[in-house]
Coordinates of C-alpha atoms in Angstrom, one line a residue:
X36 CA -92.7 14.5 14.8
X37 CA -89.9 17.4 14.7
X38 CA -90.5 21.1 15.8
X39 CA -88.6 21.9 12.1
X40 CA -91.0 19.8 10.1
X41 CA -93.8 20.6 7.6
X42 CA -96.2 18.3 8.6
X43 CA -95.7 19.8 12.1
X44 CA -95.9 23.1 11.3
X45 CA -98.8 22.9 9.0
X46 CA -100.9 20.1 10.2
X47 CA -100.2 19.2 13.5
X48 CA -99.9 22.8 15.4
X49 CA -102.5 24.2 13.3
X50 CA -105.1 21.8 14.3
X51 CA -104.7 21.3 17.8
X52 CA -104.2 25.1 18.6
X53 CA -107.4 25.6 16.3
X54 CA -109.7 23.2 18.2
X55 CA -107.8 24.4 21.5
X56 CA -108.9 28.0 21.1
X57 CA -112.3 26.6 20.2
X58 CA -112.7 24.3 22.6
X59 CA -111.4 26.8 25.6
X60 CA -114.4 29.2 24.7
X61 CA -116.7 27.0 24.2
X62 CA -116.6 24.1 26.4
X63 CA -114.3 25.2 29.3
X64 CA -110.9 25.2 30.2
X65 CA -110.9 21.3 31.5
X66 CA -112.4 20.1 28.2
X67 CA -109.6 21.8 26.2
X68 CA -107.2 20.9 28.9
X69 CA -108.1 17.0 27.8
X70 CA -107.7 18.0 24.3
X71 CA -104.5 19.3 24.8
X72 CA -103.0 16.0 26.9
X73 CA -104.5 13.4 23.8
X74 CA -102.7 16.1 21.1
X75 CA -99.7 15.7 23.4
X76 CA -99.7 11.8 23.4
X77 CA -100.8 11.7 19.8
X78 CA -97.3 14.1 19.4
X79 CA -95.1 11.2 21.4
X80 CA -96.8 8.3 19.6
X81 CA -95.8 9.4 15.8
X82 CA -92.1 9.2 17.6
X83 CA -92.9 5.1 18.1
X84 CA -96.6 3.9 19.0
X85 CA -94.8 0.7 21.0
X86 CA -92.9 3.5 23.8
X87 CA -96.7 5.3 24.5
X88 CA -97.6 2.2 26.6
X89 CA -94.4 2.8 28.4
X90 CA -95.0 6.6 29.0
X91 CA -98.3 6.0 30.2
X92 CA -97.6 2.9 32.6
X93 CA -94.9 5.1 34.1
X94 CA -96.8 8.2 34.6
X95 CA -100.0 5.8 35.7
X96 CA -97.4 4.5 38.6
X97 CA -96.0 7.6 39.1
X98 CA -99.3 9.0 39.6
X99 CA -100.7 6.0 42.2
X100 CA -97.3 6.8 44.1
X101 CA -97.9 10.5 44.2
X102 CA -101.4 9.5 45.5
X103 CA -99.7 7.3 48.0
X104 CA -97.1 9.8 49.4
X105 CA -99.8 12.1 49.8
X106 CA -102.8 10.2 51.7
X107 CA -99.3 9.4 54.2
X108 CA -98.6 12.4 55.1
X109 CA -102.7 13.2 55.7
X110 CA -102.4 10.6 58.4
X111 CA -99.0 11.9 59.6
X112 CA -97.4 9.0 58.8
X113 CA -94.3 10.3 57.6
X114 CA -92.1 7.1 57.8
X115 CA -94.7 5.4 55.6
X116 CA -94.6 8.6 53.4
X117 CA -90.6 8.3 53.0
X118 CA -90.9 4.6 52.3
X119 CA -93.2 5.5 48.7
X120 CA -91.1 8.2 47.6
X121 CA -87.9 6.1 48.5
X122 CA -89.8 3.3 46.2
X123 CA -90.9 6.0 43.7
X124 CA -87.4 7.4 43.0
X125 CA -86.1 3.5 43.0
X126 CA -89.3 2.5 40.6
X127 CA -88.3 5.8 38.1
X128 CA -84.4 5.1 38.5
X129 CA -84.8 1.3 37.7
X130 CA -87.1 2.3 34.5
X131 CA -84.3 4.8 33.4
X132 CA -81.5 2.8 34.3
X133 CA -83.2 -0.6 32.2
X134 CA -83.3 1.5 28.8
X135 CA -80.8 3.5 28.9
X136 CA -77.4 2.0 30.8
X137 CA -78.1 -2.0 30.8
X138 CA -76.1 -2.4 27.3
X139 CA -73.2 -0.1 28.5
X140 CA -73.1 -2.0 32.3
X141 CA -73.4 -4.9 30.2
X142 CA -71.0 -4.2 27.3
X143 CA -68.1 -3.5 30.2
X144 CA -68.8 -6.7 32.1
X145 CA -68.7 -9.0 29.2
X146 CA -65.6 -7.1 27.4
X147 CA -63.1 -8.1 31.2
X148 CA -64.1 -11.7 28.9
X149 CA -63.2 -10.3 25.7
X150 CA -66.8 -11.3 24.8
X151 CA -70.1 -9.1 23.4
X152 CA -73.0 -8.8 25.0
X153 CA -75.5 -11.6 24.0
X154 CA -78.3 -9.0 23.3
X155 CA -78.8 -5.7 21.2
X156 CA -78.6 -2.6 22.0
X157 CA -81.7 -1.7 23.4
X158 CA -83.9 2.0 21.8
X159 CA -84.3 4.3 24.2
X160 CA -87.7 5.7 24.3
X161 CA -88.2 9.4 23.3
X162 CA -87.9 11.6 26.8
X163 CA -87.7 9.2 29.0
X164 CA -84.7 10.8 30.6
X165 CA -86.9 14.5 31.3
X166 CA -89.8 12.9 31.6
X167 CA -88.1 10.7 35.1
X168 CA -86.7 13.6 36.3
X169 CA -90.2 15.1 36.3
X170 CA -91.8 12.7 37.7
X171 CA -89.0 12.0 40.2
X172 CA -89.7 15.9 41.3
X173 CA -93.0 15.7 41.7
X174 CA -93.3 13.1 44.3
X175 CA -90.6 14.9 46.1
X176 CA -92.8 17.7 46.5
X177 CA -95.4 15.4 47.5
X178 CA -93.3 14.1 50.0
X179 CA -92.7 18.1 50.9
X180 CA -96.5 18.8 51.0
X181 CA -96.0 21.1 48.1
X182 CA -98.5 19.6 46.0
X183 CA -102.1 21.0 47.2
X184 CA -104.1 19.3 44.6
X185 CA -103.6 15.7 43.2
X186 CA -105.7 15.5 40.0
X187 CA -105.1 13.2 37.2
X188 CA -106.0 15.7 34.2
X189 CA -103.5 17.9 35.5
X190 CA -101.0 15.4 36.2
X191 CA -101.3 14.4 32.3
X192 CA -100.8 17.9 31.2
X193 CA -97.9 18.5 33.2
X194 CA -95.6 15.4 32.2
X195 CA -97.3 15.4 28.5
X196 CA -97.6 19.1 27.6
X197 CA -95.6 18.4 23.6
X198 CA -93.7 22.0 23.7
X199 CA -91.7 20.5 26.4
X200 CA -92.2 16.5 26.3
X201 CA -89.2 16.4 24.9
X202 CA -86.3 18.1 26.0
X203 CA -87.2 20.1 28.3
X204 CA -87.2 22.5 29.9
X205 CA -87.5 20.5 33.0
X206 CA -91.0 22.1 35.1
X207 CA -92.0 22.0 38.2
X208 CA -95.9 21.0 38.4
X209 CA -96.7 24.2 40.7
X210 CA -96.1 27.1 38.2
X211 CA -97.8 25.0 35.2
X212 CA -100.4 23.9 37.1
X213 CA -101.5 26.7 38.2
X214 CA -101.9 28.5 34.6
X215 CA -103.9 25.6 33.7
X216 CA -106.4 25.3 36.5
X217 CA -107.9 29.0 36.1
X218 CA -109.6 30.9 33.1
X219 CA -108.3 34.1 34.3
X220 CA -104.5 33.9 33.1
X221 CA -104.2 36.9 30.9
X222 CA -102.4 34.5 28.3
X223 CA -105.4 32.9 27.9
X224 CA -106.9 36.1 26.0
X225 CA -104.1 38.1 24.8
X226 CA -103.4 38.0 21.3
X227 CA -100.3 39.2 22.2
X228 CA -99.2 35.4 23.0
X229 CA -99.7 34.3 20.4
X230 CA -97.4 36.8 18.1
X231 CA -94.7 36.3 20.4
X232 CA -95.0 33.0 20.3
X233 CA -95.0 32.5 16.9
X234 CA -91.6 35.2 16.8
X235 CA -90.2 32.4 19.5
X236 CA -90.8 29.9 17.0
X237 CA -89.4 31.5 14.1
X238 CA -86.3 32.6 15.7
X239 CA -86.0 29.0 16.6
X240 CA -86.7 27.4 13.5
X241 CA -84.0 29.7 12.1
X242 CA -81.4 28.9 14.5
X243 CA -81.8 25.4 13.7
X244 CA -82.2 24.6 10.2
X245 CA -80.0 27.4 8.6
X246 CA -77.2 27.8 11.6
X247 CA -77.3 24.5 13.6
X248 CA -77.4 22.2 10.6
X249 CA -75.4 24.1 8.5
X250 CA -73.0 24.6 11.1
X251 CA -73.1 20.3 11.3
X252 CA -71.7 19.5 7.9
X253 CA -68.6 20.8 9.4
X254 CA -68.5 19.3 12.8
X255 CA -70.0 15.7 11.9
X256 CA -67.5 14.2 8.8
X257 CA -64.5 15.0 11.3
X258 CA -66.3 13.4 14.4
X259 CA -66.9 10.2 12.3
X260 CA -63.7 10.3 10.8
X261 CA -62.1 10.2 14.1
X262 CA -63.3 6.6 15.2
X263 CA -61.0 5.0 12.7
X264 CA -58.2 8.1 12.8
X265 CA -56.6 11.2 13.9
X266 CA -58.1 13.8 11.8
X267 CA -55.7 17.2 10.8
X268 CA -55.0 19.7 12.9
X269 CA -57.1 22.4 10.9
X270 CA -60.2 19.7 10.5
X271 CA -60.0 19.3 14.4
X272 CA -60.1 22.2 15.8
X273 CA -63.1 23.5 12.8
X274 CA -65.0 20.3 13.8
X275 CA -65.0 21.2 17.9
X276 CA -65.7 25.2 17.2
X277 CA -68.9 24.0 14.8
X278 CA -69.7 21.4 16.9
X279 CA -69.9 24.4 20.1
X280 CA -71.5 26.2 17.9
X281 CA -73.8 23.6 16.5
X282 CA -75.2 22.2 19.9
X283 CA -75.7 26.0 21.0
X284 CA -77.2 26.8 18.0
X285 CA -79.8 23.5 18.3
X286 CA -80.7 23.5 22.1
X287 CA -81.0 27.3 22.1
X288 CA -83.3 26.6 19.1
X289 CA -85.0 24.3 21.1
X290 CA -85.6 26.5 24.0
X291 CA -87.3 29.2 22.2
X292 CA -89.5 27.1 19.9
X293 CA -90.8 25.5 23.1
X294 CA -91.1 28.7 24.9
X295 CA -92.7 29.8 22.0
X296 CA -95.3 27.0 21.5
X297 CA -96.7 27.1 24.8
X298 CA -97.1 31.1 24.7
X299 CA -98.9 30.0 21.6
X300 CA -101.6 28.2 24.2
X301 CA -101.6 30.6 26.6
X302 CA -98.9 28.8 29.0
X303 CA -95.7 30.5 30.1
X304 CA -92.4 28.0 30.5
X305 CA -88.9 28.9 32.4
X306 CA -86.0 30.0 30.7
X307 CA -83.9 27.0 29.6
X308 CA -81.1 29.0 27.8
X309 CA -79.6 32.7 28.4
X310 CA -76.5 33.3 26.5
X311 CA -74.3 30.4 27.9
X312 CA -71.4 31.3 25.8
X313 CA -71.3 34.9 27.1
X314 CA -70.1 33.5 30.2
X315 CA -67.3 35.0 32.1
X316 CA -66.9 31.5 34.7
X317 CA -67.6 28.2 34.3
X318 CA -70.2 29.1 37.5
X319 CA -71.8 31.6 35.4
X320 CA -71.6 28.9 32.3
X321 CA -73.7 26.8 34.1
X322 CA -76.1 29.3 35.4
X323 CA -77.0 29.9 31.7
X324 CA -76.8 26.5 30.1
X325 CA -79.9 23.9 30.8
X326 CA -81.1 25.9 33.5
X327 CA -83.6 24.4 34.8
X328 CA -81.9 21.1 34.6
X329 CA -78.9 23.1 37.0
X330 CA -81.8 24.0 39.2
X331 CA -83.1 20.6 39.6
X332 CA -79.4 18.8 40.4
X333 CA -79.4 21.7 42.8
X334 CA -82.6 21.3 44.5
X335 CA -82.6 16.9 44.4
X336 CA -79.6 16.8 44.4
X337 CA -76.6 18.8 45.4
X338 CA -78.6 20.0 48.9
X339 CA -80.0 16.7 50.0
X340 CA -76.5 15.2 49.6
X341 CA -75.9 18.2 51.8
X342 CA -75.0 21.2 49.6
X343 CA -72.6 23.3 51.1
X344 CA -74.1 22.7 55.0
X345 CA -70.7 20.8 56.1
X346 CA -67.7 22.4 55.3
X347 CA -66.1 23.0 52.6
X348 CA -64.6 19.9 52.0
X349 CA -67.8 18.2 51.4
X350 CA -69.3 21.3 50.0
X351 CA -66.5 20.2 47.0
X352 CA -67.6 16.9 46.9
X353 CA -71.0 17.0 46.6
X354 CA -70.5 19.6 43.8
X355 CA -67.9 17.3 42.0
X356 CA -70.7 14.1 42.2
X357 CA -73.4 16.2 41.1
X358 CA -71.8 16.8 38.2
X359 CA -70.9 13.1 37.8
X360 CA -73.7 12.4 37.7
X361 CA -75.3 15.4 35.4
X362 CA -72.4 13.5 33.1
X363 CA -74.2 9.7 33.4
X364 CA -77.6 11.4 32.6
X365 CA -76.7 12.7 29.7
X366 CA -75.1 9.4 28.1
X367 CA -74.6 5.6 29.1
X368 CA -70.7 5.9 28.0
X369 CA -67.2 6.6 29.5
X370 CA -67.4 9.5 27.5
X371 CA -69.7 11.2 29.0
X372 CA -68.8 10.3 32.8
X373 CA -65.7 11.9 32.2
X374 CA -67.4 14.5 30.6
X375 CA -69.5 15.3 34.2
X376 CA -66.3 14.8 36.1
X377 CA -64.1 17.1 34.0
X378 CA -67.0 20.2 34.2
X379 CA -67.1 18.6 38.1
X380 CA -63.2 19.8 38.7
X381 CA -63.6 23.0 36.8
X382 CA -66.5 23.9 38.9
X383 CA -64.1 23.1 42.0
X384 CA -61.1 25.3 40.6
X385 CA -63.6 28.0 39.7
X386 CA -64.9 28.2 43.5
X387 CA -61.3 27.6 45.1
X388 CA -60.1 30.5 42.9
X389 CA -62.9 32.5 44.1
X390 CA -62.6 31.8 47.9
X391 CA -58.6 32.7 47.3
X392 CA -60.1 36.1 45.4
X393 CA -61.7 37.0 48.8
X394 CA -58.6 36.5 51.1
X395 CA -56.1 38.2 48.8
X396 CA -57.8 41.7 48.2
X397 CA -54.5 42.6 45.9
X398 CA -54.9 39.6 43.9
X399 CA -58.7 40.2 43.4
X400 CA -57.8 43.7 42.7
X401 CA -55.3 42.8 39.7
X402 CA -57.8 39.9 38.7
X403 CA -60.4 42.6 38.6
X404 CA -58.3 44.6 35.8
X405 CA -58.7 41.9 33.3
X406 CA -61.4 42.3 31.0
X407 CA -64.3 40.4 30.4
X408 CA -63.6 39.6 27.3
X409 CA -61.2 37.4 28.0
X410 CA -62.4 36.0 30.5
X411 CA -65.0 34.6 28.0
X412 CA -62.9 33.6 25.2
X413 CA -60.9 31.6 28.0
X414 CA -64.5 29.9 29.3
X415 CA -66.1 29.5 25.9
X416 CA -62.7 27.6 25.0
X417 CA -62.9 25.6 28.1
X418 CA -66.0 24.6 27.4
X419 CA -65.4 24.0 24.1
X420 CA -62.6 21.4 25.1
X421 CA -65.2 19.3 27.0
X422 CA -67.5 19.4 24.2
X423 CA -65.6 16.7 22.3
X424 CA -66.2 14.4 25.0
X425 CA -69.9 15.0 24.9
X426 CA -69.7 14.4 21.2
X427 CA -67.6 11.7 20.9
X428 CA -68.9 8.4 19.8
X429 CA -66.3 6.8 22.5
X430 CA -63.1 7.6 24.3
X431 CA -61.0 6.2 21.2
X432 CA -62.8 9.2 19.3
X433 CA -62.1 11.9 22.1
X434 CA -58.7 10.8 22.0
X435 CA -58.2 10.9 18.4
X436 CA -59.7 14.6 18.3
X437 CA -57.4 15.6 21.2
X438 CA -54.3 14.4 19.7
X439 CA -55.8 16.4 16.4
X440 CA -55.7 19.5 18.5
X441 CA -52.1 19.5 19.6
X442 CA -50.7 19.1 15.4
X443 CA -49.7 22.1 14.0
X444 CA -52.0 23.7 10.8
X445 CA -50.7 21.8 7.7
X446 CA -50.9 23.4 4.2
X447 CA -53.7 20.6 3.5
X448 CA -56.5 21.4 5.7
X449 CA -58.1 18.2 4.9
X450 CA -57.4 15.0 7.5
X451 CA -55.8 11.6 5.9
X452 CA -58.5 9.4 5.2
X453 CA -57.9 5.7 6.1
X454 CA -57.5 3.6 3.3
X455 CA -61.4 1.6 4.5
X456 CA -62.8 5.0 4.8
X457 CA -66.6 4.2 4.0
X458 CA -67.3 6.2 0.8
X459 CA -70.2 8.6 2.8
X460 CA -68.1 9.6 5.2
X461 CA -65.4 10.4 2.3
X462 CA -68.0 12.6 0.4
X463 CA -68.8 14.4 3.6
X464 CA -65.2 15.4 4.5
X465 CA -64.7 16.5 0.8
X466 CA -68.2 18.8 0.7
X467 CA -67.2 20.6 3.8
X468 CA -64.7 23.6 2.6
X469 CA -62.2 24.6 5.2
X470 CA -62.7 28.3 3.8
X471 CA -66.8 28.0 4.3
X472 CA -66.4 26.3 7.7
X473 CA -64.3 29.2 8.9
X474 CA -67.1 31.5 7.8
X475 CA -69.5 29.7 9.6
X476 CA -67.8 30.0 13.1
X477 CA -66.8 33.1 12.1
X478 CA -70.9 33.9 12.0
X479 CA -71.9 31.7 14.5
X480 CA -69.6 33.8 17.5
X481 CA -70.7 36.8 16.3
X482 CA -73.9 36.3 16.8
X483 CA -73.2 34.4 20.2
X484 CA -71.0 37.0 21.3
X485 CA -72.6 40.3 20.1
X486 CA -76.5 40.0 19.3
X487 CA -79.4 39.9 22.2
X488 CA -80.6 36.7 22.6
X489 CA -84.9 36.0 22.0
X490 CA -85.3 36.2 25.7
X491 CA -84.1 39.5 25.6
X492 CA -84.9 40.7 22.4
X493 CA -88.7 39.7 23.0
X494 CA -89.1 40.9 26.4
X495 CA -90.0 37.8 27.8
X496 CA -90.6 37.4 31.4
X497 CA -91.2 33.8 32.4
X498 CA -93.2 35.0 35.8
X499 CA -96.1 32.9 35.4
X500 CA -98.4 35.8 37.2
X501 CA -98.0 38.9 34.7
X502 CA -98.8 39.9 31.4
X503 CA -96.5 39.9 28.4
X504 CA -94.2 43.5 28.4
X505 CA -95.4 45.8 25.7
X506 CA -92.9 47.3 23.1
X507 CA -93.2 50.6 21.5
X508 CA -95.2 50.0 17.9
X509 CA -91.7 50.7 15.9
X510 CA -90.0 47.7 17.2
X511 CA -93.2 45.4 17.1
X512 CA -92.7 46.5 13.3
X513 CA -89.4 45.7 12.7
X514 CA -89.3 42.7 14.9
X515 CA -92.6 41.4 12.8
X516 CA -90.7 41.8 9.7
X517 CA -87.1 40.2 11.1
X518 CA -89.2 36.9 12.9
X519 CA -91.3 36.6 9.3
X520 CA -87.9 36.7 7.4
X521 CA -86.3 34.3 10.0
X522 CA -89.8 32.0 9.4
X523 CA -89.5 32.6 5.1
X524 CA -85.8 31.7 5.3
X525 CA -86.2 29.0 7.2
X526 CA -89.1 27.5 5.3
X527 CA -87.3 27.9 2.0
X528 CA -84.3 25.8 3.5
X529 CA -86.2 22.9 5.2
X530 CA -87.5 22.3 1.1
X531 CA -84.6 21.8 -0.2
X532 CA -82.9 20.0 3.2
X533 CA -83.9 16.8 5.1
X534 CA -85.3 17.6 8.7
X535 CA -83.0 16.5 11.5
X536 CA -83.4 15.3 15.1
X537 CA -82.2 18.0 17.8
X538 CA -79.4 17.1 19.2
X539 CA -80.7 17.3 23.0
X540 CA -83.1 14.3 21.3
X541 CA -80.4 11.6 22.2
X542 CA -80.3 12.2 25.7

């Protein structure tokens, strides 16, 4: 069931925030709460019935080894306390690892044979990447004695909770917890929630159905032509610009209709997404992009490989794996290993340039001149480089796209199709207008580049302990009538348009 669906929109979210509210008043919060974790599952079954056994085997395990971890340490057995949570990571990694990279470990083995695999590819089931790294933090902080209360209900809610099931963001149990175990959160009985909410959600529903998907029919021909061919210089570098724009466009989307839906309930999540294209570094990129997934490879990752505790040298190469590795999460695919190493080594040149800043104060002094503006065309660009490798089908493609890059604009914008082009993906490369694509960018940066984003232009403080910020009454007015225009617009193009997957879906 998609966020940018009717039967979402109107069936689904009505009812369960309907018998939520009703529920909450009238039979307590703990009774709604279990209302809220079967909605939730009900949400993850419509995906595929068969993967809800395998969500709820994992989180029953998960849940047993938290238990575990937890009744250790109680006994001050640490050793025995480190041996379930080195079994719980192993049990969670082994369960990600078995859906999502078996085919590509064994595709590689059997091609040294110039042989196929002698099985399928196997579905991955909905979340299962978010959903392990969840789990995999929680019975860290077991381990840490940072979980105070071990209770199955809320255990449910927090790695079930539909806004974020998903794709993220990536919570920690504490902060979501905690709203859900007392009836005095203030979100539980201000109406203002629920507005903002509901502007979250339009803004979001906006951003994907009229800019993301749009912003695809120029991005997606070119990427498919590109595993037979090279595509044409013009079509190349149109299809990476929409595609930046595209997968901004969809996971910022994303981000605020969850945000949204779970201010809608009363429930405050983190930040996921603060103007990552606004970015003056490839540091500050990715302190803006899938925050709390940076925050996690920084807390279970990058410090207990050591973090920066042991000289610089290994400061640089635990930064460099983490980002591996943030690169094999994402995808089971060459592609996207290079991906996590090529962000890895920018990361790298971006810190050695800033430790040479600090030692040559004339240098940082001329560097300091430049304007910012640059400095974020230069990142966005950057970025937008390593993008083709995220979207790439396989390395064949990425090279195909770069080689694209590097031709010179012809007087046909249109790429040469292969002679056993398939006739869709002829149709789609003939629909998308070089003129119309340009237009599209050409919106899609200004808006990047120029307007507020919804975290900003809503006030939103993600501080689970305060109250929403109140705006003056005019700009409650006009942002009423801009979120309502956004949800109208919206509404009017999902009729007349398919709804499609976000793109953060796939991984």
């Amino acid at each position: 069931m998609l966020f940018n669906s009717f039967g979402f929109l109107f069936a689904f979210l009505p009812v369960t925030l309907a018998v939520w509210l009703f529920l909450q008043k009238r039979a307590g919060l703990r009774i709604a709460l279990s209302w809220l974790v079967i909605a939730s599952l009900f949400f993850y079954a419509v995906w595929d019935v068969r993967y809800l056994a395998v969500l709820l085997t994992s989180i029953s395990i998960n849940f047993w080894l938290g238990g575990r971890i937890l009744h250790a340490r109680q006994q001050a057995a640490e050793a025995r306390a480190g041996l379930w949570l080195k079994l719980g990571i192993g049990f969670n990694l082994l369960v990600l690892g078995g859906f999502k990279y078996t085919y590509f470990l064994a595709a590689n083995l059997f091609g040294l044979f110039q042989a196929a695999p002698p099985f399928d590819p196997i579905v991955l089931p909905l979340a299962i990447s978010f959903v392990t790294f969840q789990k995999i933090a929680y019975l860290v902080d077991c381990r840490r004695g940072q979980v105070q209360r071990h209770d199955a209900l809320d255990y449910l809610f927090f790695v079930s909770f539909f806004p974020q099931l998903i794709a993220g963001p990536i919570v920690h149990h504490k902060p979501l917890i905690a709203q859900a175990n007392t009836d005095s959160n203030p979100l539980f009985s201000q109406k203002e929630a629920l507005v903002t909410g509901f502007s979250f959600l339009a803004l979001g529903l906006f951003k994907k159905t009229i800019l993301a998907d749009s912003l695809a029919r120029y991005a997606s021909p070119v990427f498919e032509l590109a595993k037979q061919a090279t595509p044409g210089g013009e079509a190349a570098w149109q299809a990476m610009l929409a595609y930046t724009l595209q997968l901004y466009f969809d996971f910022s989307a994303y981000s605020d209709m969850a945000i949204g839906l779970a201010l809608m309930f009363g429930f405050k999540l983190p930040v996921n997404f603060f103007s990552p294209y606004k970015a003056t570094s490839i540091i500050d990129f990715w302190r803006r992009w899938h925050m709390t997934l940076s925050s996690f490879l920084r807390d279970y990752l990058y410090i207990p490989l050591g973090g920066n505790r042991h000289g610089e040298f290994k400061r640089y190469r635990n930064l460099w794996l983490t980002m591996l590795l943030a690169g094999i999460w994402h995808g089971a695919g060459w592609n996207f290993m290079l991906w996590g190493a090529l962000h890895g080594s920018m990361l790298l040149i971006n810190h050695f340039w800033h430790h040479l800043l600090k030692s040559r104060p004339t240098l940082a002094k001329a560097w300091q001149t430049l304007p910012d503006a640059i400095m974020t065309v230069l990142t966005f660009l950057l970025v937008a480089f390593a993008w083709i490798l995220f979207r790439a089908n396989d390395m064949n493609s990425a090279w195909h796209m770069y080689a694209a890059l590097l031709q010179p604009f012809s007087g046909n914008p249109m790429p040469a199709l292969p002679w056993h082009a398939p006739a869709q993906l002829a149709e789609g490369l003939l629909s998308a207008s070089p003129d119309l694509a340009w237009a599209w960018i050409g919106i899609g940066l200004l808006t990047v580049w120029c307007l507020p984003n919804s975290v900003q232009l809503l006030s939103y403080d993600a501080n689970a302990n305060v109250r929403l910020k109140t705006i003056g009454a005019r700009m409650q007015i006009a942002l009423g009538i801009g979120c309502g225009t956004c949800f109208w617009l919206a509404l009017k193009w999902m009729a007349v348009r398919p709804a499609t997957e976000f793109l953060y879906f796939n991984f």
